[in-house]
mmCIF file of C-alpha atoms in Angstrom:
data_model
loop_
_atom_site.group_PDB
_atom_site.id
_atom_site.type_symbol
_atom_site.label_atom_id
_atom_site.label_comp_id
_atom_site.label_asym_id
_atom_site.label_seq_id
_atom_site.Cartn_x
_atom_site.Cartn_y
_atom_site.Cartn_z
ATOM 1 C CA PRO A 1 126.363 41.085 51.344
ATOM 2 C CA ILE A 2 124.650 38.450 53.856
ATOM 3 C CA LYS A 3 126.569 39.727 56.938
ATOM 4 C CA HIS A 4 125.866 43.417 56.033
ATOM 5 C CA LYS A 5 121.832 42.167 55.522
ATOM 6 C CA GLN A 6 122.184 40.358 58.922
ATOM 7 C CA ALA A 7 123.825 43.519 60.773
ATOM 8 C CA THR A 8 121.064 45.293 59.463
ATOM 9 C CA ILE A 9 118.606 43.299 60.728
ATOM 10 C CA GLU A 10 120.197 43.464 64.158
ATOM 11 C CA THR A 11 120.210 46.991 64.451
ATOM 12 C CA MET A 12 116.607 47.535 63.406
ATOM 13 C CA THR A 13 115.615 45.171 65.944
ATOM 14 C CA THR A 14 117.754 46.778 68.614
ATOM 15 C CA CYS A 15 116.024 50.500 67.957
ATOM 16 C CA ARG A 16 112.472 48.605 68.043
ATOM 17 C CA ARG A 17 113.444 47.353 71.554
ATOM 18 C CA GLN A 18 114.910 50.721 72.531
ATOM 19 C CA ARG A 19 111.394 52.301 71.644
ATOM 20 C CA LEU A 20 109.281 49.630 73.060
ATOM 21 C CA ASN A 21 111.549 49.807 76.326
ATOM 22 C CA PRO A 22 111.662 53.338 77.383
ATOM 23 C CA PRO A 23 114.291 54.311 80.159
ATOM 24 C CA PHE A 24 111.691 54.139 82.864
ATOM 25 C CA SER A 25 109.793 50.692 81.811
ATOM 26 C CA SER A 26 111.679 48.547 84.561
ATOM 27 C CA PRO A 27 109.948 48.450 87.934
ATOM 28 C CA SER A 28 113.233 49.748 89.617
ATOM 29 C CA SER A 29 113.249 52.398 86.997
ATOM 30 C CA HIS A 30 109.441 53.124 87.853
ATOM 31 C CA PHE A 31 110.342 52.730 91.749
ATOM 32 C CA THR A 32 112.807 55.504 91.428
ATOM 33 C CA LEU A 33 110.631 57.731 89.264
ATOM 34 C CA VAL A 34 108.003 57.466 91.729
ATOM 35 C CA LEU A 35 110.503 58.479 94.714
ATOM 36 C CA PHE A 36 111.573 61.405 92.679
ATOM 37 C CA ILE A 37 107.888 62.799 92.130
ATOM 38 C CA ALA A 38 107.229 62.274 95.728
ATOM 39 C CA SER A 39 110.201 64.096 97.209
ATOM 40 C CA ILE A 40 109.240 67.163 94.708
ATOM 41 C CA ALA A 41 105.743 66.903 95.943
ATOM 42 C CA THR A 42 106.669 66.971 99.587
ATOM 43 C CA ILE A 43 109.333 70.111 98.821
ATOM 44 C CA LEU A 44 106.634 72.200 97.366
ATOM 45 C CA HIS A 45 104.444 71.540 100.222
ATOM 46 C CA ASN A 46 106.554 72.075 103.048
ATOM 47 C CA HIS A 47 107.654 75.342 101.170
ATOM 48 C CA PRO A 48 106.636 78.416 103.541
ATOM 49 C CA ALA A 49 104.915 80.280 100.637
ATOM 50 C CA THR A 50 102.191 77.472 100.052
ATOM 51 C CA ALA A 51 100.189 78.378 103.173
ATOM 52 C CA ALA A 52 101.091 80.512 106.056
ATOM 53 C CA MET A 53 100.187 83.698 107.591
ATOM 54 C CA ARG A 54 102.829 86.337 106.362
ATOM 55 C CA LEU A 55 104.149 89.528 108.142
ATOM 56 C CA VAL A 56 106.427 92.186 107.111
ATOM 57 C CA ILE A 57 107.740 94.256 110.071
ATOM 58 C CA GLN A 58 109.346 97.213 109.652
ATOM 59 C CA ARG A 59 111.057 99.145 112.628
ATOM 60 C CA VAL A 60 110.153 102.644 112.304
ATOM 61 C CA LYS A 61 110.655 106.188 113.581
ATOM 62 C CA SER A 62 106.920 107.004 112.707
ATOM 63 C CA ALA A 63 104.258 105.686 110.440
ATOM 64 C CA SER A 64 100.833 106.403 109.618
ATOM 65 C CA VAL A 65 97.735 105.687 107.196
ATOM 66 C CA THR A 66 95.801 107.981 105.303
ATOM 67 C CA VAL A 67 92.268 107.074 103.582
ATOM 68 C CA ASP A 68 90.796 109.655 101.201
ATOM 69 C CA GLN A 69 93.276 112.303 102.425
ATOM 70 C CA LYS A 70 92.432 111.714 105.864
ATOM 71 C CA GLN A 71 94.707 110.355 108.472
ATOM 72 C CA VAL A 72 92.965 107.266 110.282
ATOM 73 C CA SER A 73 96.187 106.332 112.171
ATOM 74 C CA ALA A 74 99.828 107.326 113.469
ATOM 75 C CA ILE A 75 102.390 106.184 115.224
ATOM 76 C CA GLY A 76 105.774 107.459 116.595
ATOM 77 C CA PRO A 77 108.681 104.791 117.244
ATOM 78 C CA GLY A 78 107.857 101.191 116.954
ATOM 79 C CA MET A 79 106.913 98.721 114.341
ATOM 80 C CA LEU A 80 105.039 98.834 111.245
ATOM 81 C CA ALA A 81 103.315 95.208 110.077
ATOM 82 C CA LEU A 82 101.852 94.628 106.981
ATOM 83 C CA VAL A 83 99.668 91.497 107.460
ATOM 84 C CA GLY A 84 98.796 89.010 104.830
ATOM 85 C CA LEU A 85 96.527 85.901 105.271
ATOM 86 C CA HIS A 86 96.783 82.864 103.424
ATOM 87 C CA GLN A 87 93.441 81.085 102.616
ATOM 88 C CA GLU A 88 94.344 78.155 104.634
ATOM 89 C CA ASP A 89 95.077 80.050 107.732
ATOM 90 C CA THR A 90 93.360 79.163 111.180
ATOM 91 C CA GLU A 91 93.493 80.727 114.719
ATOM 92 C CA THR A 92 96.868 78.891 115.298
ATOM 93 C CA ASP A 93 98.749 80.754 112.619
ATOM 94 C CA LEU A 94 97.129 84.029 114.214
ATOM 95 C CA GLN A 95 98.647 83.025 117.639
ATOM 96 C CA TYR A 96 101.986 82.354 116.387
ATOM 97 C CA CYS A 97 102.470 85.498 114.422
ATOM 98 C CA ALA A 98 100.892 87.824 117.541
ATOM 99 C CA LYS A 99 103.312 85.994 119.831
ATOM 100 C CA LYS A 100 106.517 86.521 117.235
ATOM 101 C CA LEU A 101 105.225 90.419 116.595
ATOM 102 C CA LEU A 102 105.274 91.133 120.197
ATOM 103 C CA ALA A 103 108.684 89.416 121.057
ATOM 104 C CA VAL A 104 110.944 89.835 118.022
ATOM 105 C CA LYS A 105 113.834 92.003 119.495
ATOM 106 C CA LEU A 106 114.823 94.973 117.055
ATOM 107 C CA TRP A 107 116.154 97.644 119.850
ATOM 108 C CA GLU A 108 119.259 98.026 121.887
ATOM 109 C CA ASN A 109 119.455 97.470 125.521
ATOM 110 C CA ASP A 110 120.177 100.130 128.373
ATOM 111 C CA ASN A 111 123.856 99.198 127.541
ATOM 112 C CA GLY A 112 123.776 99.889 124.212
ATOM 113 C CA ALA A 113 123.813 95.865 122.738
ATOM 114 C CA PRO A 114 121.600 95.957 119.720
ATOM 115 C CA TRP A 115 118.899 93.524 119.203
ATOM 116 C CA ARG A 116 118.092 92.812 122.950
ATOM 117 C CA GLN A 117 114.720 94.179 123.705
ATOM 118 C CA HIS A 118 111.402 94.000 121.951
ATOM 119 C CA VAL A 119 108.561 96.387 121.607
ATOM 120 C CA LYS A 120 106.829 96.092 125.034
ATOM 121 C CA GLN A 121 109.833 96.073 126.753
ATOM 122 C CA LYS A 122 110.587 99.974 125.303
ATOM 123 C CA GLY A 123 106.926 100.496 125.565
ATOM 124 C CA LEU A 124 106.555 101.425 121.711
ATOM 125 C CA GLU A 125 103.415 101.192 119.418
ATOM 126 C CA ILE A 126 102.348 99.041 116.533
ATOM 127 C CA LEU A 127 100.831 99.686 113.377
ATOM 128 C CA CYS A 128 99.317 97.233 111.505
ATOM 129 C CA VAL A 129 97.930 97.038 108.050
ATOM 130 C CA SER A 130 96.069 94.310 106.345
ATOM 131 C CA GLN A 131 97.596 93.643 103.098
ATOM 132 C CA PHE A 132 96.387 90.431 101.007
ATOM 133 C CA THR A 133 98.875 91.405 97.975
ATOM 134 C CA LEU A 134 101.520 89.589 100.353
ATOM 135 C CA TYR A 135 100.097 86.386 98.419
ATOM 136 C CA GLY A 136 100.165 87.768 95.087
ATOM 137 C CA THR A 137 101.661 85.461 92.315
ATOM 138 C CA LEU A 138 102.071 86.641 88.864
ATOM 139 C CA SER A 139 100.536 84.945 85.650
ATOM 140 C CA LYS A 140 102.127 84.266 82.667
ATOM 141 C CA LYS A 141 101.309 87.682 81.424
ATOM 142 C CA ASN A 142 103.046 89.248 84.555
ATOM 143 C CA GLN A 143 99.328 89.955 85.817
ATOM 144 C CA PRO A 144 98.941 89.530 89.581
ATOM 145 C CA ASP A 145 96.739 86.915 90.994
ATOM 146 C CA TYR A 146 95.663 86.762 94.397
ATOM 147 C CA LYS A 147 94.045 83.578 94.609
ATOM 148 C CA LEU A 148 96.430 82.378 97.554
ATOM 149 C CA ALA A 149 94.811 85.195 99.968
ATOM 150 C CA MET A 150 92.245 84.596 102.154
ATOM 151 C CA LYS A 151 88.958 85.630 100.812
ATOM 152 C CA ALA A 152 87.583 89.618 102.044
ATOM 153 C CA ASP A 153 84.711 88.546 104.624
ATOM 154 C CA MET A 154 86.857 85.759 106.519
ATOM 155 C CA ALA A 155 90.273 88.022 106.139
ATOM 156 C CA GLN A 156 88.656 90.765 107.691
ATOM 157 C CA ASN A 157 87.297 88.443 110.711
ATOM 158 C CA MET A 158 90.556 86.926 111.145
ATOM 159 C CA TYR A 159 92.529 89.904 110.750
ATOM 160 C CA ASN A 160 90.308 91.629 113.740
ATOM 161 C CA ASN A 161 90.921 88.342 116.164
ATOM 162 C CA PHE A 162 94.635 89.074 115.356
ATOM 163 C CA LEU A 163 94.206 92.577 116.290
ATOM 164 C CA ASP A 164 92.602 91.433 119.450
ATOM 165 C CA MET A 165 95.393 89.082 120.433
ATOM 166 C CA LEU A 166 97.991 91.828 120.174
ATOM 167 C CA LYS A 167 96.098 93.864 122.541
ATOM 168 C CA GLU A 168 95.335 91.381 124.935
ATOM 169 C CA GLY A 169 99.189 90.592 124.704
ATOM 170 C CA TYR A 170 100.120 94.141 125.273
ATOM 171 C CA GLU A 171 98.707 97.349 125.773
ATOM 172 C CA LYS A 172 95.238 97.805 123.628
ATOM 173 C CA GLU A 173 96.003 101.536 123.181
ATOM 174 C CA LYS A 174 99.418 101.280 121.853
ATOM 175 C CA ILE A 175 97.800 98.994 119.134
ATOM 176 C CA PHE A 176 96.881 100.746 115.677
ATOM 177 C CA ASP A 177 95.473 99.520 111.931
ATOM 178 C CA GLY A 178 94.437 100.808 109.000
ATOM 179 C CA LYS A 179 90.990 100.710 107.590
ATOM 180 C CA PHE A 180 90.304 97.220 106.041
ATOM 181 C CA GLY A 181 89.587 96.934 102.684
ATOM 182 C CA GLU A 182 90.126 100.624 101.829
ATOM 183 C CA MET A 183 92.667 101.889 99.527
ATOM 184 C CA MET A 184 95.081 103.202 102.154
ATOM 185 C CA ASP A 185 98.537 105.387 101.712
ATOM 186 C CA VAL A 186 100.920 103.982 103.958
ATOM 187 C CA GLY A 187 103.855 106.552 105.121
ATOM 188 C CA LEU A 188 106.814 105.598 107.375
ATOM 189 C CA VAL A 189 110.282 106.302 108.203
ATOM 190 C CA ASN A 190 112.091 103.168 108.529
ATOM 191 C CA ASP A 191 114.532 103.052 111.306
ATOM 192 C CA GLY A 192 118.003 101.449 110.325
ATOM 193 C CA PRO A 193 116.514 100.450 107.843
ATOM 194 C CA VAL A 194 115.347 97.183 109.366
ATOM 195 C CA THR A 195 112.765 95.057 107.899
ATOM 196 C CA LEU A 196 111.832 91.345 108.476
ATOM 197 C CA VAL A 197 109.460 88.410 106.865
ATOM 198 C CA ILE A 198 107.713 85.994 109.438
ATOM 199 C CA ASP A 199 105.886 83.120 107.983
ATOM 200 C CA SER A 200 103.822 81.081 110.580
ATOM 201 C CA ARG A 201 104.478 77.714 109.238
ATOM 202 C CA GLU A 202 108.350 78.308 108.893
ATOM 203 C CA ASP A 203 110.846 76.139 110.423
ATOM 204 C CA THR A 204 111.278 77.655 113.503
ATOM 205 C CA LYS A 205 114.858 76.072 113.392
ATOM 206 C CA LYS A 206 116.277 78.291 110.461
ATOM 207 C CA GLY A 207 117.436 81.902 111.334
ATOM 208 C CA LEU A 208 115.905 84.250 113.654
ATOM 209 C CA LEU A 209 112.310 83.325 115.060
ATOM 210 C CA GLY A 210 112.170 81.104 111.615
ATOM 211 C CA SER A 211 112.300 84.233 109.568
ATOM 212 C CA GLN A 212 113.742 85.670 106.497
ATOM 213 C CA THR A 213 115.478 89.056 107.023
ATOM 214 C CA SER A 214 115.851 91.882 104.618
ATOM 215 C CA SER A 215 116.697 95.430 104.386
ATOM 216 C CA SER A 216 115.439 98.513 101.724
ATOM 217 C CA SER A 217 117.941 100.664 100.525
ATOM 218 C CA LEU A 218 116.227 103.557 101.880
ATOM 219 C CA LYS A 219 118.583 105.209 104.924
ATOM 220 C CA GLY A 220 115.264 105.956 107.125
ATOM 221 C CA GLY A 221 113.617 108.074 104.116
ATOM 222 C CA GLU A 222 110.061 108.458 104.232
ATOM 223 C CA LYS A 223 108.322 106.453 101.309
ATOM 224 C CA THR A 224 104.605 106.295 100.375
ATOM 225 C CA ASN A 225 102.641 102.950 99.392
ATOM 226 C CA ASN A 226 98.960 102.963 97.916
ATOM 227 C CA GLU A 227 97.633 99.264 99.219
ATOM 228 C CA GLU A 228 94.065 97.746 99.374
ATOM 229 C CA ARG A 229 93.267 95.907 102.684
#
């Protein structure tokens, strides 16, 4: 009985020590925890979705924008670019995306080799559509939240500056856009289909021009989207 009582006391003492000394109680454990938290914070901070101007580029056979049943822009073969501005974007982001948009090689050359020529070499047109929903996130109730997108007044100025950069880098008569801040019907015939996503602060060492590439399931079919800005 005495040995049993002594064993019980030792067990209770051990339990108390475990409660008083959690897994991260030692200095080395604290240091490990701090490093772990710092690593996660760095990953989140460097993720391209946290802060970057975003372009969704589609190679098209034709594209158009209609507002209130009136066509405001239309192009033949070329590119349709949906333009998303993050609240932290600067002129540097605009310059990066303008340069990449004009330089991305989506067409074959005269010898038939694919992915060899850009829009300027082909003499094609570009239709830009401002789209703040590219920075939409979903709440717990699955409702879209656009707090990461740049506010409308500043976004309009930045978007106009982006268009000016494209016109300066190409031929201004071949740069078209929708109508900022309006509900737009965007129609297009995707050629391929070919669709790319470019973020201005993405690591340029990863993939083509630091971009993510995807393509829709349509085979060059006509589709229409209702979008704002």
